[in-house]
Amino acid sequence: EVQLVESGGGLVQPGGSLRLSCAASGFIFSLYTMNWVRQAPGKGLEWVSRISRDGSSTSYADSVKGRFTISRDNAKNTLYLQMNSLKPEDTAVYYCVKDGSKGQGTQVTVSS
C-alpha cells in the first residue's frame, strides 16, 4: 500500500522559510518521479514541482521558480521541498504525489 506522509508545514511570516518533508513507503521510491502540488483555500490543485527518479532533473511552476527547491533522498525514501522567500499567496495545503496517490498534506500559512 502506497503511503505518503507530509510534514514540516506551519505558520511563517512573509519572507520566511520552511522545509517540507514527505516520507514514502509501500513502493520502491527510487523508481518514481515525484511531485509536490498544493491547494490554496477555495482553489483547485496547483502543480508546484517535479523531480526525476535519481534527482538529476527538476522543474518548477513559474510561481515558485527561484524560491523553492525540490530534492530527494532515495536512501531515506524521503522527498523534500525547501521553500524560501515565502509569500502570502503560497498559503496552501501541500501534498507530495506519486502517480495518482497523495498524502494527507501539510498546511503552510504565510501571514504577518
mmCIF file of N, CA, C and O in Angstrom:
data_model
loop_
_atom_site.group_PDB
_atom_site.id
_atom_site.type_symbol
_atom_site.label_atom_id
_atom_site.label_comp_id
_atom_site.label_asym_id
_atom_site.label_seq_id
_atom_site.Cartn_x
_atom_site.Cartn_y
_atom_site.Cartn_z
ATOM 1 N N GLU A 1 0.839 -1.189 0.000
ATOM 2 C CA GLU A 1 0.000 0.000 0.000
ATOM 3 C C GLU A 1 0.880 1.247 0.000
ATOM 4 O O GLU A 1 1.754 1.392 0.848
ATOM 5 N N VAL A 2 0.623 2.136 -0.938
ATOM 6 C CA VAL A 2 1.366 3.387 -1.005
ATOM 7 C C VAL A 2 1.000 4.274 0.176
ATOM 8 O O VAL A 2 -0.181 4.493 0.469
ATOM 9 N N GLN A 3 2.024 4.753 0.874
ATOM 10 C CA GLN A 3 1.812 5.727 1.943
ATOM 11 C C GLN A 3 2.742 6.911 1.730
ATOM 12 O O GLN A 3 3.948 6.728 1.511
ATOM 13 N N LEU A 4 2.174 8.101 1.819
ATOM 14 C CA LEU A 4 2.917 9.344 1.694
ATOM 15 C C LEU A 4 2.524 10.220 2.876
ATOM 16 O O LEU A 4 1.337 10.530 3.041
ATOM 17 N N VAL A 5 3.500 10.577 3.695
ATOM 18 C CA VAL A 5 3.217 11.348 4.902
ATOM 19 C C VAL A 5 4.019 12.646 4.861
ATOM 20 O O VAL A 5 5.247 12.644 5.029
ATOM 21 N N GLU A 6 3.296 13.742 4.663
ATOM 22 C CA GLU A 6 3.927 15.053 4.593
ATOM 23 C C GLU A 6 4.053 15.657 5.989
ATOM 24 O O GLU A 6 3.213 15.399 6.863
ATOM 25 N N SER A 7 5.091 16.465 6.173
ATOM 26 C CA SER A 7 5.298 17.161 7.440
ATOM 27 C C SER A 7 6.118 18.419 7.174
ATOM 28 O O SER A 7 6.657 18.602 6.086
ATOM 29 N N GLY A 8 6.196 19.268 8.207
ATOM 30 C CA GLY A 8 7.044 20.450 8.114
ATOM 31 C C GLY A 8 6.308 21.754 7.867
ATOM 32 O O GLY A 8 6.936 22.812 7.853
ATOM 33 N N GLY A 9 5.020 21.694 7.683
ATOM 34 C CA GLY A 9 4.267 22.911 7.470
ATOM 35 C C GLY A 9 4.139 23.717 8.754
ATOM 36 O O GLY A 9 4.560 23.296 9.835
ATOM 37 N N GLY A 10 3.536 24.903 8.623
ATOM 38 C CA GLY A 10 3.345 25.749 9.786
ATOM 39 C C GLY A 10 3.015 27.171 9.387
ATOM 40 O O GLY A 10 2.743 27.460 8.223
ATOM 41 N N LEU A 11 3.054 28.035 10.376
ATOM 42 C CA LEU A 11 2.807 29.463 10.182
ATOM 43 C C LEU A 11 4.143 30.187 10.087
ATOM 44 O O LEU A 11 4.997 30.022 10.978
ATOM 45 N N VAL A 12 4.305 30.972 9.055
ATOM 46 C CA VAL A 12 5.560 31.685 8.862
ATOM 47 C C VAL A 12 5.256 33.080 8.333
ATOM 48 O O VAL A 12 4.246 33.280 7.635
ATOM 49 N N GLN A 13 6.107 34.020 8.659
ATOM 50 C CA GLN A 13 5.923 35.381 8.186
ATOM 51 C C GLN A 13 6.371 35.508 6.726
ATOM 52 O O GLN A 13 7.227 34.731 6.264
ATOM 53 N N PRO A 14 5.833 36.475 6.004
ATOM 54 C CA PRO A 14 6.316 36.714 4.638
ATOM 55 C C PRO A 14 7.829 36.904 4.622
ATOM 56 O O PRO A 14 8.381 37.581 5.483
ATOM 57 N N GLY A 15 8.463 36.290 3.629
ATOM 58 C CA GLY A 15 9.912 36.334 3.543
ATOM 59 C C GLY A 15 10.609 35.201 4.264
ATOM 60 O O GLY A 15 11.818 35.014 4.113
ATOM 61 N N GLY A 16 9.842 34.439 5.034
ATOM 62 C CA GLY A 16 10.419 33.345 5.800
ATOM 63 C C GLY A 16 10.611 32.086 4.986
ATOM 64 O O GLY A 16 10.348 32.051 3.772
ATOM 65 N N SER A 17 11.065 31.041 5.670
ATOM 66 C CA SER A 17 11.381 29.769 5.015
ATOM 67 C C SER A 17 10.765 28.608 5.774
ATOM 68 O O SER A 17 10.562 28.681 6.987
ATOM 69 N N LEU A 18 10.490 27.550 5.047
ATOM 70 C CA LEU A 18 10.052 26.278 5.608
ATOM 71 C C LEU A 18 10.638 25.159 4.757
ATOM 72 O O LEU A 18 10.865 25.340 3.553
ATOM 73 N N ARG A 19 10.820 24.019 5.377
ATOM 74 C CA ARG A 19 11.248 22.824 4.648
ATOM 75 C C ARG A 19 10.231 21.730 4.875
ATOM 76 O O ARG A 19 10.027 21.280 6.010
ATOM 77 N N LEU A 20 9.585 21.331 3.807
ATOM 78 C CA LEU A 20 8.618 20.247 3.884
ATOM 79 C C LEU A 20 9.299 18.915 3.609
ATOM 80 O O LEU A 20 10.241 18.841 2.816
ATOM 81 N N SER A 21 8.792 17.876 4.237
ATOM 82 C CA SER A 21 9.273 16.514 4.011
ATOM 83 C C SER A 21 8.093 15.622 3.661
ATOM 84 O O SER A 21 6.958 15.878 4.073
ATOM 85 N N CYS A 22 8.380 14.573 2.926
ATOM 86 C CA CYS A 22 7.372 13.571 2.601
ATOM 87 C C CYS A 22 8.019 12.202 2.741
ATOM 88 O O CYS A 22 8.923 11.853 1.967
ATOM 89 N N ALA A 23 7.577 11.452 3.734
ATOM 90 C CA ALA A 23 8.084 10.104 3.953
ATOM 91 C C ALA A 23 7.256 9.125 3.139
ATOM 92 O O ALA A 23 6.029 9.065 3.297
ATOM 93 N N ALA A 24 7.915 8.370 2.276
ATOM 94 C CA ALA A 24 7.224 7.455 1.380
ATOM 95 C C ALA A 24 7.459 6.004 1.796
ATOM 96 O O ALA A 24 8.552 5.649 2.248
ATOM 97 N N SER A 25 6.441 5.188 1.610
ATOM 98 C CA SER A 25 6.561 3.755 1.885
ATOM 99 C C SER A 25 5.551 3.000 1.034
ATOM 100 O O SER A 25 4.619 3.588 0.474
ATOM 101 N N GLY A 26 5.748 1.685 0.934
ATOM 102 C CA GLY A 26 4.816 0.848 0.186
ATOM 103 C C GLY A 26 5.128 0.718 -1.283
ATOM 104 O O GLY A 26 4.387 0.061 -2.020
ATOM 105 N N PHE A 27 6.221 1.328 -1.717
ATOM 106 C CA PHE A 27 6.642 1.207 -3.110
ATOM 107 C C PHE A 27 8.141 1.497 -3.176
ATOM 108 O O PHE A 27 8.731 1.989 -2.211
ATOM 109 N N ILE A 28 8.732 1.184 -4.306
ATOM 110 C CA ILE A 28 10.170 1.420 -4.469
ATOM 111 C C ILE A 28 10.367 2.875 -4.866
ATOM 112 O O ILE A 28 10.242 3.257 -6.031
ATOM 113 N N PHE A 29 10.649 3.684 -3.885
ATOM 114 C CA PHE A 29 10.692 5.146 -4.027
ATOM 115 C C PHE A 29 11.609 5.592 -5.162
ATOM 116 O O PHE A 29 11.266 6.472 -5.944
ATOM 117 N N SER A 30 12.761 4.954 -5.261
ATOM 118 C CA SER A 30 13.770 5.397 -6.230
ATOM 119 C C SER A 30 13.356 5.161 -7.680
ATOM 120 O O SER A 30 14.017 5.661 -8.597
ATOM 121 N N LEU A 31 12.294 4.447 -7.907
ATOM 122 C CA LEU A 31 11.851 4.156 -9.268
ATOM 123 C C LEU A 31 10.819 5.150 -9.798
ATOM 124 O O LEU A 31 10.364 5.020 -10.940
ATOM 125 N N TYR A 32 10.448 6.130 -8.967
ATOM 126 C CA TYR A 32 9.352 7.006 -9.350
ATOM 127 C C TYR A 32 9.727 8.481 -9.348
ATOM 128 O O TYR A 32 10.358 8.977 -8.403
ATOM 129 N N THR A 33 9.310 9.172 -10.408
ATOM 130 C CA THR A 33 9.281 10.621 -10.390
ATOM 131 C C THR A 33 8.288 11.061 -9.324
ATOM 132 O O THR A 33 7.233 10.444 -9.151
ATOM 133 N N MET A 34 8.639 12.103 -8.604
ATOM 134 C CA MET A 34 7.765 12.593 -7.539
ATOM 135 C C MET A 34 7.432 14.064 -7.766
ATOM 136 O O MET A 34 8.214 14.813 -8.367
ATOM 137 N N ASN A 35 6.293 14.443 -7.268
ATOM 138 C CA ASN A 35 5.805 15.812 -7.433
ATOM 139 C C ASN A 35 5.345 16.396 -6.104
ATOM 140 O O ASN A 35 4.950 15.652 -5.192
ATOM 141 N N TRP A 36 5.381 17.694 -6.038
ATOM 142 C CA TRP A 36 4.674 18.451 -4.997
ATOM 143 C C TRP A 36 3.551 19.225 -5.700
ATOM 144 O O TRP A 36 3.760 19.821 -6.769
ATOM 145 N N VAL A 37 2.373 19.214 -5.078
ATOM 146 C CA VAL A 37 1.266 20.037 -5.534
ATOM 147 C C VAL A 37 0.717 20.759 -4.310
ATOM 148 O O VAL A 37 1.043 20.396 -3.165
ATOM 149 N N ARG A 38 -0.095 21.762 -4.534
ATOM 150 C CA ARG A 38 -0.676 22.493 -3.408
ATOM 151 C C ARG A 38 -2.109 22.894 -3.736
ATOM 152 O O ARG A 38 -2.491 22.964 -4.896
ATOM 153 N N GLN A 39 -2.858 23.153 -2.686
ATOM 154 C CA GLN A 39 -4.231 23.593 -2.840
ATOM 155 C C GLN A 39 -4.498 24.739 -1.887
ATOM 156 O O GLN A 39 -4.499 24.541 -0.659
ATOM 157 N N ALA A 40 -4.685 25.912 -2.457
ATOM 158 C CA ALA A 40 -4.999 27.090 -1.666
ATOM 159 C C ALA A 40 -6.480 27.073 -1.299
ATOM 160 O O ALA A 40 -7.285 26.410 -1.968
ATOM 161 N N PRO A 41 -6.853 27.796 -0.256
ATOM 162 C CA PRO A 41 -8.251 27.819 0.170
ATOM 163 C C PRO A 41 -9.185 28.210 -0.971
ATOM 164 O O PRO A 41 -8.974 29.235 -1.630
ATOM 165 N N GLY A 42 -10.185 27.381 -1.226
ATOM 166 C CA GLY A 42 -11.174 27.683 -2.238
ATOM 167 C C GLY A 42 -10.727 27.513 -3.668
ATOM 168 O O GLY A 42 -11.455 27.866 -4.605
ATOM 169 N N LYS A 43 -9.529 26.929 -3.866
ATOM 170 C CA LYS A 43 -8.998 26.764 -5.219
ATOM 171 C C LYS A 43 -8.689 25.298 -5.495
ATOM 172 O O LYS A 43 -8.690 24.457 -4.602
ATOM 173 N N GLY A 44 -8.400 25.006 -6.752
ATOM 174 C CA GLY A 44 -8.069 23.646 -7.138
ATOM 175 C C GLY A 44 -6.610 23.329 -6.885
ATOM 176 O O GLY A 44 -5.841 24.162 -6.409
ATOM 177 N N LEU A 45 -6.236 22.101 -7.201
ATOM 178 C CA LEU A 45 -4.853 21.684 -7.039
ATOM 179 C C LEU A 45 -3.955 22.399 -8.046
ATOM 180 O O LEU A 45 -4.306 22.534 -9.217
ATOM 181 N N GLU A 46 -2.797 22.834 -7.580
ATOM 182 C CA GLU A 46 -1.800 23.503 -8.411
ATOM 183 C C GLU A 46 -0.500 22.721 -8.340
ATOM 184 O O GLU A 46 0.030 22.501 -7.242
ATOM 185 N N TRP A 47 0.018 22.333 -9.482
ATOM 186 C CA TRP A 47 1.315 21.667 -9.505
ATOM 187 C C TRP A 47 2.399 22.657 -9.120
ATOM 188 O O TRP A 47 2.412 23.799 -9.571
ATOM 189 N N VAL A 48 3.354 22.197 -8.289
ATOM 190 C CA VAL A 48 4.411 23.067 -7.785
ATOM 191 C C VAL A 48 5.779 22.679 -8.348
ATOM 192 O O VAL A 48 6.510 23.534 -8.851
ATOM 193 N N SER A 49 6.113 21.380 -8.260
ATOM 194 C CA SER A 49 7.458 20.982 -8.643
ATOM 195 C C SER A 49 7.517 19.485 -8.904
ATOM 196 O O SER A 49 6.689 18.720 -8.395
ATOM 197 N N ARG A 50 8.516 19.088 -9.687
ATOM 198 C CA ARG A 50 8.720 17.678 -10.028
ATOM 199 C C ARG A 50 10.207 17.360 -9.958
ATOM 200 O O ARG A 50 11.053 18.210 -10.246
ATOM 201 N N ILE A 51 10.514 16.123 -9.566
ATOM 202 C CA ILE A 51 11.893 15.669 -9.523
ATOM 203 C C ILE A 51 11.983 14.275 -10.128
ATOM 204 O O ILE A 51 11.120 13.426 -9.876
ATOM 205 N N SER A 52 13.018 14.043 -10.892
ATOM 206 C CA SER A 52 13.211 12.747 -11.537
ATOM 207 C C SER A 52 13.611 11.690 -10.521
ATOM 208 O O SER A 52 13.897 11.980 -9.359
ATOM 209 N N ARG A 53 13.651 10.460 -10.983
ATOM 210 C CA ARG A 53 13.889 9.334 -10.085
ATOM 211 C C ARG A 53 15.211 9.452 -9.340
ATOM 212 O O ARG A 53 15.292 9.134 -8.147
ATOM 213 N N ASP A 54 16.236 9.912 -10.027
ATOM 214 C CA ASP A 54 17.543 9.998 -9.373
ATOM 215 C C ASP A 54 17.862 11.402 -8.873
ATOM 216 O O ASP A 54 18.966 11.639 -8.375
ATOM 217 N N GLY A 55 16.931 12.325 -9.048
ATOM 218 C CA GLY A 55 17.127 13.687 -8.569
ATOM 219 C C GLY A 55 17.908 14.588 -9.489
ATOM 220 O O GLY A 55 18.152 15.754 -9.162
ATOM 221 N N SER A 56 18.278 14.074 -10.667
ATOM 222 C CA SER A 56 19.134 14.859 -11.557
ATOM 223 C C SER A 56 18.375 15.912 -12.345
ATOM 224 O O SER A 56 18.975 16.846 -12.879
ATOM 225 N N SER A 57 17.070 15.765 -12.408
ATOM 226 C CA SER A 57 16.256 16.700 -13.182
ATOM 227 C C SER A 57 15.102 17.216 -12.334
ATOM 228 O O SER A 57 14.404 16.427 -11.687
ATOM 229 N N THR A 58 14.921 18.535 -12.332
ATOM 230 C CA THR A 58 13.841 19.145 -11.567
ATOM 231 C C THR A 58 13.124 20.180 -12.436
ATOM 232 O O THR A 58 13.699 20.705 -13.403
ATOM 233 N N SER A 59 11.887 20.454 -12.091
ATOM 234 C CA SER A 59 11.143 21.507 -12.771
ATOM 235 C C SER A 59 10.207 22.170 -11.770
ATOM 236 O O SER A 59 9.845 21.555 -10.740
ATOM 237 N N TYR A 60 9.835 23.411 -12.063
ATOM 238 C CA TYR A 60 9.063 24.217 -11.116
ATOM 239 C C TYR A 60 7.985 25.025 -11.842
ATOM 240 O O TYR A 60 8.171 25.455 -12.988
ATOM 241 N N ALA A 61 6.907 25.266 -11.134
ATOM 242 C CA ALA A 61 5.922 26.221 -11.626
ATOM 243 C C ALA A 61 6.545 27.609 -11.612
ATOM 244 O O ALA A 61 7.389 27.921 -10.772
ATOM 245 N N ASP A 62 6.118 28.435 -12.537
ATOM 246 C CA ASP A 62 6.658 29.795 -12.608
ATOM 247 C C ASP A 62 6.457 30.553 -11.299
ATOM 248 O O ASP A 62 7.274 31.384 -10.921
ATOM 249 N N SER A 63 5.377 30.253 -10.616
ATOM 250 C CA SER A 63 5.036 30.971 -9.387
ATOM 251 C C SER A 63 6.021 30.725 -8.247
ATOM 252 O O SER A 63 6.070 31.504 -7.299
ATOM 253 N N VAL A 64 6.800 29.643 -8.327
ATOM 254 C CA VAL A 64 7.732 29.320 -7.241
ATOM 255 C C VAL A 64 9.178 29.252 -7.705
ATOM 256 O O VAL A 64 10.087 29.105 -6.878
ATOM 257 N N LYS A 65 9.402 29.376 -8.988
ATOM 258 C CA LYS A 65 10.751 29.241 -9.535
ATOM 259 C C LYS A 65 11.686 30.269 -8.913
ATOM 260 O O LYS A 65 11.338 31.444 -8.768
ATOM 261 N N GLY A 66 12.852 29.807 -8.493
ATOM 262 C CA GLY A 66 13.828 30.684 -7.864
ATOM 263 C C GLY A 66 13.663 30.814 -6.367
ATOM 264 O O GLY A 66 14.538 31.348 -5.685
ATOM 265 N N ARG A 67 12.540 30.341 -5.838
ATOM 266 C CA ARG A 67 12.290 30.417 -4.387
ATOM 267 C C ARG A 67 12.214 29.042 -3.740
ATOM 268 O O ARG A 67 12.570 28.891 -2.569
ATOM 269 N N PHE A 68 11.729 28.069 -4.465
ATOM 270 C CA PHE A 68 11.554 26.715 -3.932
ATOM 271 C C PHE A 68 12.587 25.781 -4.551
ATOM 272 O O PHE A 68 12.962 25.932 -5.716
ATOM 273 N N THR A 69 12.994 24.782 -3.767
ATOM 274 C CA THR A 69 13.912 23.762 -4.260
ATOM 275 C C THR A 69 13.409 22.390 -3.848
ATOM 276 O O THR A 69 13.212 22.133 -2.655
ATOM 277 N N ILE A 70 13.219 21.529 -4.839
ATOM 278 C CA ILE A 70 12.804 20.160 -4.572
ATOM 279 C C ILE A 70 14.037 19.270 -4.534
ATOM 280 O O ILE A 70 15.007 19.492 -5.275
ATOM 281 N N SER A 71 14.014 18.285 -3.652
ATOM 282 C CA SER A 71 15.115 17.332 -3.574
ATOM 283 C C SER A 71 14.581 16.022 -3.028
ATOM 284 O O SER A 71 13.438 15.945 -2.573
ATOM 285 N N ARG A 72 15.431 15.008 -3.061
ATOM 286 C CA ARG A 72 15.022 13.707 -2.543
ATOM 287 C C ARG A 72 16.234 12.964 -2.012
ATOM 288 O O ARG A 72 17.358 13.192 -2.455
ATOM 289 N N ASP A 73 15.955 12.075 -1.072
ATOM 290 C CA ASP A 73 16.972 11.180 -0.531
ATOM 291 C C ASP A 73 16.436 9.772 -0.715
ATOM 292 O O ASP A 73 15.588 9.313 0.069
ATOM 293 N N ASN A 74 16.902 9.107 -1.748
ATOM 294 C CA ASN A 74 16.366 7.773 -2.039
ATOM 295 C C ASN A 74 16.758 6.740 -0.981
ATOM 296 O O ASN A 74 16.059 5.745 -0.790
ATOM 297 N N ALA A 75 17.851 6.970 -0.292
ATOM 298 C CA ALA A 75 18.244 6.046 0.784
ATOM 299 C C ALA A 75 17.280 6.140 1.967
ATOM 300 O O ALA A 75 17.105 5.165 2.702
ATOM 301 N N LYS A 76 16.659 7.305 2.129
ATOM 302 C CA LYS A 76 15.715 7.513 3.237
ATOM 303 C C LYS A 76 14.262 7.500 2.784
ATOM 304 O O LYS A 76 13.364 7.739 3.590
ATOM 305 N N ASN A 77 14.047 7.246 1.474
ATOM 306 C CA ASN A 77 12.675 7.255 0.930
ATOM 307 C C ASN A 77 11.935 8.544 1.286
ATOM 308 O O ASN A 77 10.758 8.511 1.700
ATOM 309 N N THR A 78 12.606 9.663 1.130
ATOM 310 C CA THR A 78 12.031 10.939 1.544
ATOM 311 C C THR A 78 12.184 11.989 0.453
ATOM 312 O O THR A 78 13.242 12.110 -0.163
ATOM 313 N N LEU A 79 11.115 12.727 0.268
ATOM 314 C CA LEU A 79 11.068 13.844 -0.670
ATOM 315 C C LEU A 79 11.036 15.138 0.141
ATOM 316 O O LEU A 79 10.422 15.182 1.218
ATOM 317 N N TYR A 80 11.675 16.184 -0.371
ATOM 318 C CA TYR A 80 11.742 17.454 0.337
ATOM 319 C C TYR A 80 11.303 18.608 -0.561
ATOM 320 O O TYR A 80 11.376 18.529 -1.780
ATOM 321 N N LEU A 81 10.873 19.680 0.091
ATOM 322 C CA LEU A 81 10.626 20.935 -0.617
ATOM 323 C C LEU A 81 11.108 22.065 0.287
ATOM 324 O O LEU A 81 10.500 22.328 1.331
ATOM 325 N N GLN A 82 12.209 22.680 -0.097
ATOM 326 C CA GLN A 82 12.721 23.848 0.614
ATOM 327 C C GLN A 82 12.047 25.075 0.034
ATOM 328 O O GLN A 82 12.144 25.331 -1.167
ATOM 329 N N MET A 83 11.387 25.825 0.886
ATOM 330 C CA MET A 83 10.633 26.995 0.449
ATOM 331 C C MET A 83 11.217 28.240 1.096
ATOM 332 O O MET A 83 11.201 28.357 2.333
ATOM 333 N N ASN A 84 11.735 29.131 0.289
ATOM 334 C CA ASN A 84 12.318 30.379 0.765
ATOM 335 C C ASN A 84 11.529 31.571 0.237
ATOM 336 O O ASN A 84 10.737 31.433 -0.705
ATOM 337 N N SER A 85 11.757 32.718 0.840
ATOM 338 C CA SER A 85 11.086 33.960 0.399
ATOM 339 C C SER A 85 9.581 33.745 0.244
ATOM 340 O O SER A 85 8.976 34.127 -0.772
ATOM 341 N N LEU A 86 8.996 33.160 1.262
ATOM 342 C CA LEU A 86 7.578 32.807 1.185
ATOM 343 C C LEU A 86 6.696 34.045 1.106
ATOM 344 O O LEU A 86 6.996 35.096 1.698
ATOM 345 N N LYS A 87 5.604 33.904 0.353
ATOM 346 C CA LYS A 87 4.647 34.986 0.139
ATOM 347 C C LYS A 87 3.274 34.544 0.642
ATOM 348 O O LYS A 87 2.993 33.335 0.703
ATOM 349 N N PRO A 88 2.412 35.478 0.970
ATOM 350 C CA PRO A 88 1.058 35.100 1.406
ATOM 351 C C PRO A 88 0.343 34.207 0.394
ATOM 352 O O PRO A 88 -0.423 33.315 0.793
ATOM 353 N N GLU A 89 0.614 34.394 -0.873
ATOM 354 C CA GLU A 89 -0.042 33.575 -1.895
ATOM 355 C C GLU A 89 0.482 32.142 -1.943
ATOM 356 O O GLU A 89 -0.053 31.318 -2.691
ATOM 357 N N ASP A 90 1.510 31.842 -1.161
ATOM 358 C CA ASP A 90 1.977 30.456 -1.039
ATOM 359 C C ASP A 90 1.163 29.678 -0.003
ATOM 360 O O ASP A 90 1.358 28.468 0.154
ATOM 361 N N THR A 91 0.272 30.365 0.698
ATOM 362 C CA THR A 91 -0.576 29.699 1.686
ATOM 363 C C THR A 91 -1.421 28.627 1.015
ATOM 364 O O THR A 91 -2.158 28.905 0.061
ATOM 365 N N ALA A 92 -1.292 27.395 1.510
ATOM 366 C CA ALA A 92 -1.989 26.267 0.898
ATOM 367 C C ALA A 92 -1.696 25.010 1.700
ATOM 368 O O ALA A 92 -0.820 25.004 2.570
ATOM 369 N N VAL A 93 -2.427 23.965 1.386
ATOM 370 C CA VAL A 93 -2.061 22.628 1.845
ATOM 371 C C VAL A 93 -1.159 22.025 0.768
ATOM 372 O O VAL A 93 -1.517 22.031 -0.418
ATOM 373 N N TYR A 94 -0.009 21.532 1.193
ATOM 374 C CA TYR A 94 0.981 20.988 0.273
ATOM 375 C C TYR A 94 0.963 19.460 0.356
ATOM 376 O O TYR A 94 0.959 18.884 1.450
ATOM 377 N N TYR A 95 0.972 18.834 -0.818
ATOM 378 C CA TYR A 95 0.916 17.389 -0.921
ATOM 379 C C TYR A 95 2.081 16.872 -1.764
ATOM 380 O O TYR A 95 2.425 17.481 -2.785
ATOM 381 N N CYS A 96 2.634 15.739 -1.364
ATOM 382 C CA CYS A 96 3.537 15.038 -2.281
ATOM 383 C C CYS A 96 2.710 14.012 -3.034
ATOM 384 O O CYS A 96 1.739 13.463 -2.512
ATOM 385 N N VAL A 97 3.103 13.789 -4.274
ATOM 386 C CA VAL A 97 2.289 12.976 -5.176
ATOM 387 C C VAL A 97 3.153 11.964 -5.909
ATOM 388 O O VAL A 97 4.206 12.300 -6.452
ATOM 389 N N LYS A 98 2.705 10.720 -5.888
ATOM 390 C CA LYS A 98 3.296 9.645 -6.683
ATOM 391 C C LYS A 98 2.184 9.095 -7.574
ATOM 392 O O LYS A 98 1.229 8.513 -7.057
ATOM 393 N N ASP A 99 2.314 9.286 -8.856
ATOM 394 C CA ASP A 99 1.256 8.913 -9.792
ATOM 395 C C ASP A 99 -0.048 9.551 -9.294
ATOM 396 O O ASP A 99 -0.121 10.746 -9.127
ATOM 397 N N GLY A 100 -1.047 8.795 -9.029
ATOM 398 C CA GLY A 100 -2.319 9.371 -8.596
ATOM 399 C C GLY A 100 -2.507 9.397 -7.094
ATOM 400 O O GLY A 100 -3.581 9.766 -6.614
ATOM 401 N N SER A 101 -1.458 9.038 -6.350
ATOM 402 C CA SER A 101 -1.591 8.960 -4.894
ATOM 403 C C SER A 101 -0.974 10.190 -4.234
ATOM 404 O O SER A 101 0.084 10.658 -4.651
ATOM 405 N N LYS A 102 -1.646 10.686 -3.212
ATOM 406 C CA LYS A 102 -1.078 11.763 -2.425
ATOM 407 C C LYS A 102 -1.366 11.525 -0.963
ATOM 408 O O LYS A 102 -2.245 10.732 -0.622
ATOM 409 N N GLY A 103 -0.601 12.209 -0.115
ATOM 410 C CA GLY A 103 -0.783 12.038 1.317
ATOM 411 C C GLY A 103 -1.894 12.917 1.854
ATOM 412 O O GLY A 103 -2.734 13.418 1.113
ATOM 413 N N GLN A 104 -1.861 13.121 3.168
ATOM 414 C CA GLN A 104 -2.890 13.927 3.830
ATOM 415 C C GLN A 104 -2.587 15.415 3.734
ATOM 416 O O GLN A 104 -3.452 16.248 4.009
ATOM 417 N N GLY A 105 -1.364 15.725 3.363
ATOM 418 C CA GLY A 105 -0.988 17.117 3.192
ATOM 419 C C GLY A 105 -0.474 17.760 4.464
ATOM 420 O O GLY A 105 -0.681 17.259 5.577
ATOM 421 N N THR A 106 0.211 18.887 4.292
ATOM 422 C CA THR A 106 0.687 19.686 5.418
ATOM 423 C C THR A 106 0.358 21.147 5.124
ATOM 424 O O THR A 106 0.586 21.642 4.018
ATOM 425 N N GLN A 107 -0.199 21.814 6.125
ATOM 426 C CA GLN A 107 -0.669 23.190 5.933
ATOM 427 C C GLN A 107 0.494 24.171 6.048
ATOM 428 O O GLN A 107 1.258 24.128 7.015
ATOM 429 N N VAL A 108 0.588 25.053 5.076
ATOM 430 C CA VAL A 108 1.544 26.156 5.105
ATOM 431 C C VAL A 108 0.740 27.457 5.089
ATOM 432 O O VAL A 108 -0.083 27.670 4.198
ATOM 433 N N THR A 109 0.974 28.276 6.095
ATOM 434 C CA THR A 109 0.299 29.568 6.173
ATOM 435 C C THR A 109 1.344 30.668 6.251
ATOM 436 O O THR A 109 2.197 30.648 7.151
ATOM 437 N N VAL A 110 1.275 31.591 5.313
ATOM 438 C CA VAL A 110 2.225 32.706 5.274
ATOM 439 C C VAL A 110 1.453 33.984 5.599
ATOM 440 O O VAL A 110 0.617 34.438 4.813
ATOM 441 N N SER A 111 1.737 34.516 6.762
ATOM 442 C CA SER A 111 0.987 35.681 7.227
ATOM 443 C C SER A 111 1.783 36.424 8.271
ATOM 444 O O SER A 111 2.521 35.817 9.048
ATOM 445 N N SER A 112 1.590 37.733 8.301
ATOM 446 C CA SER A 112 2.230 38.537 9.342
ATOM 447 C C SER A 112 1.274 38.723 10.516
ATOM 448 O O SER A 112 1.623 39.377 11.503
#
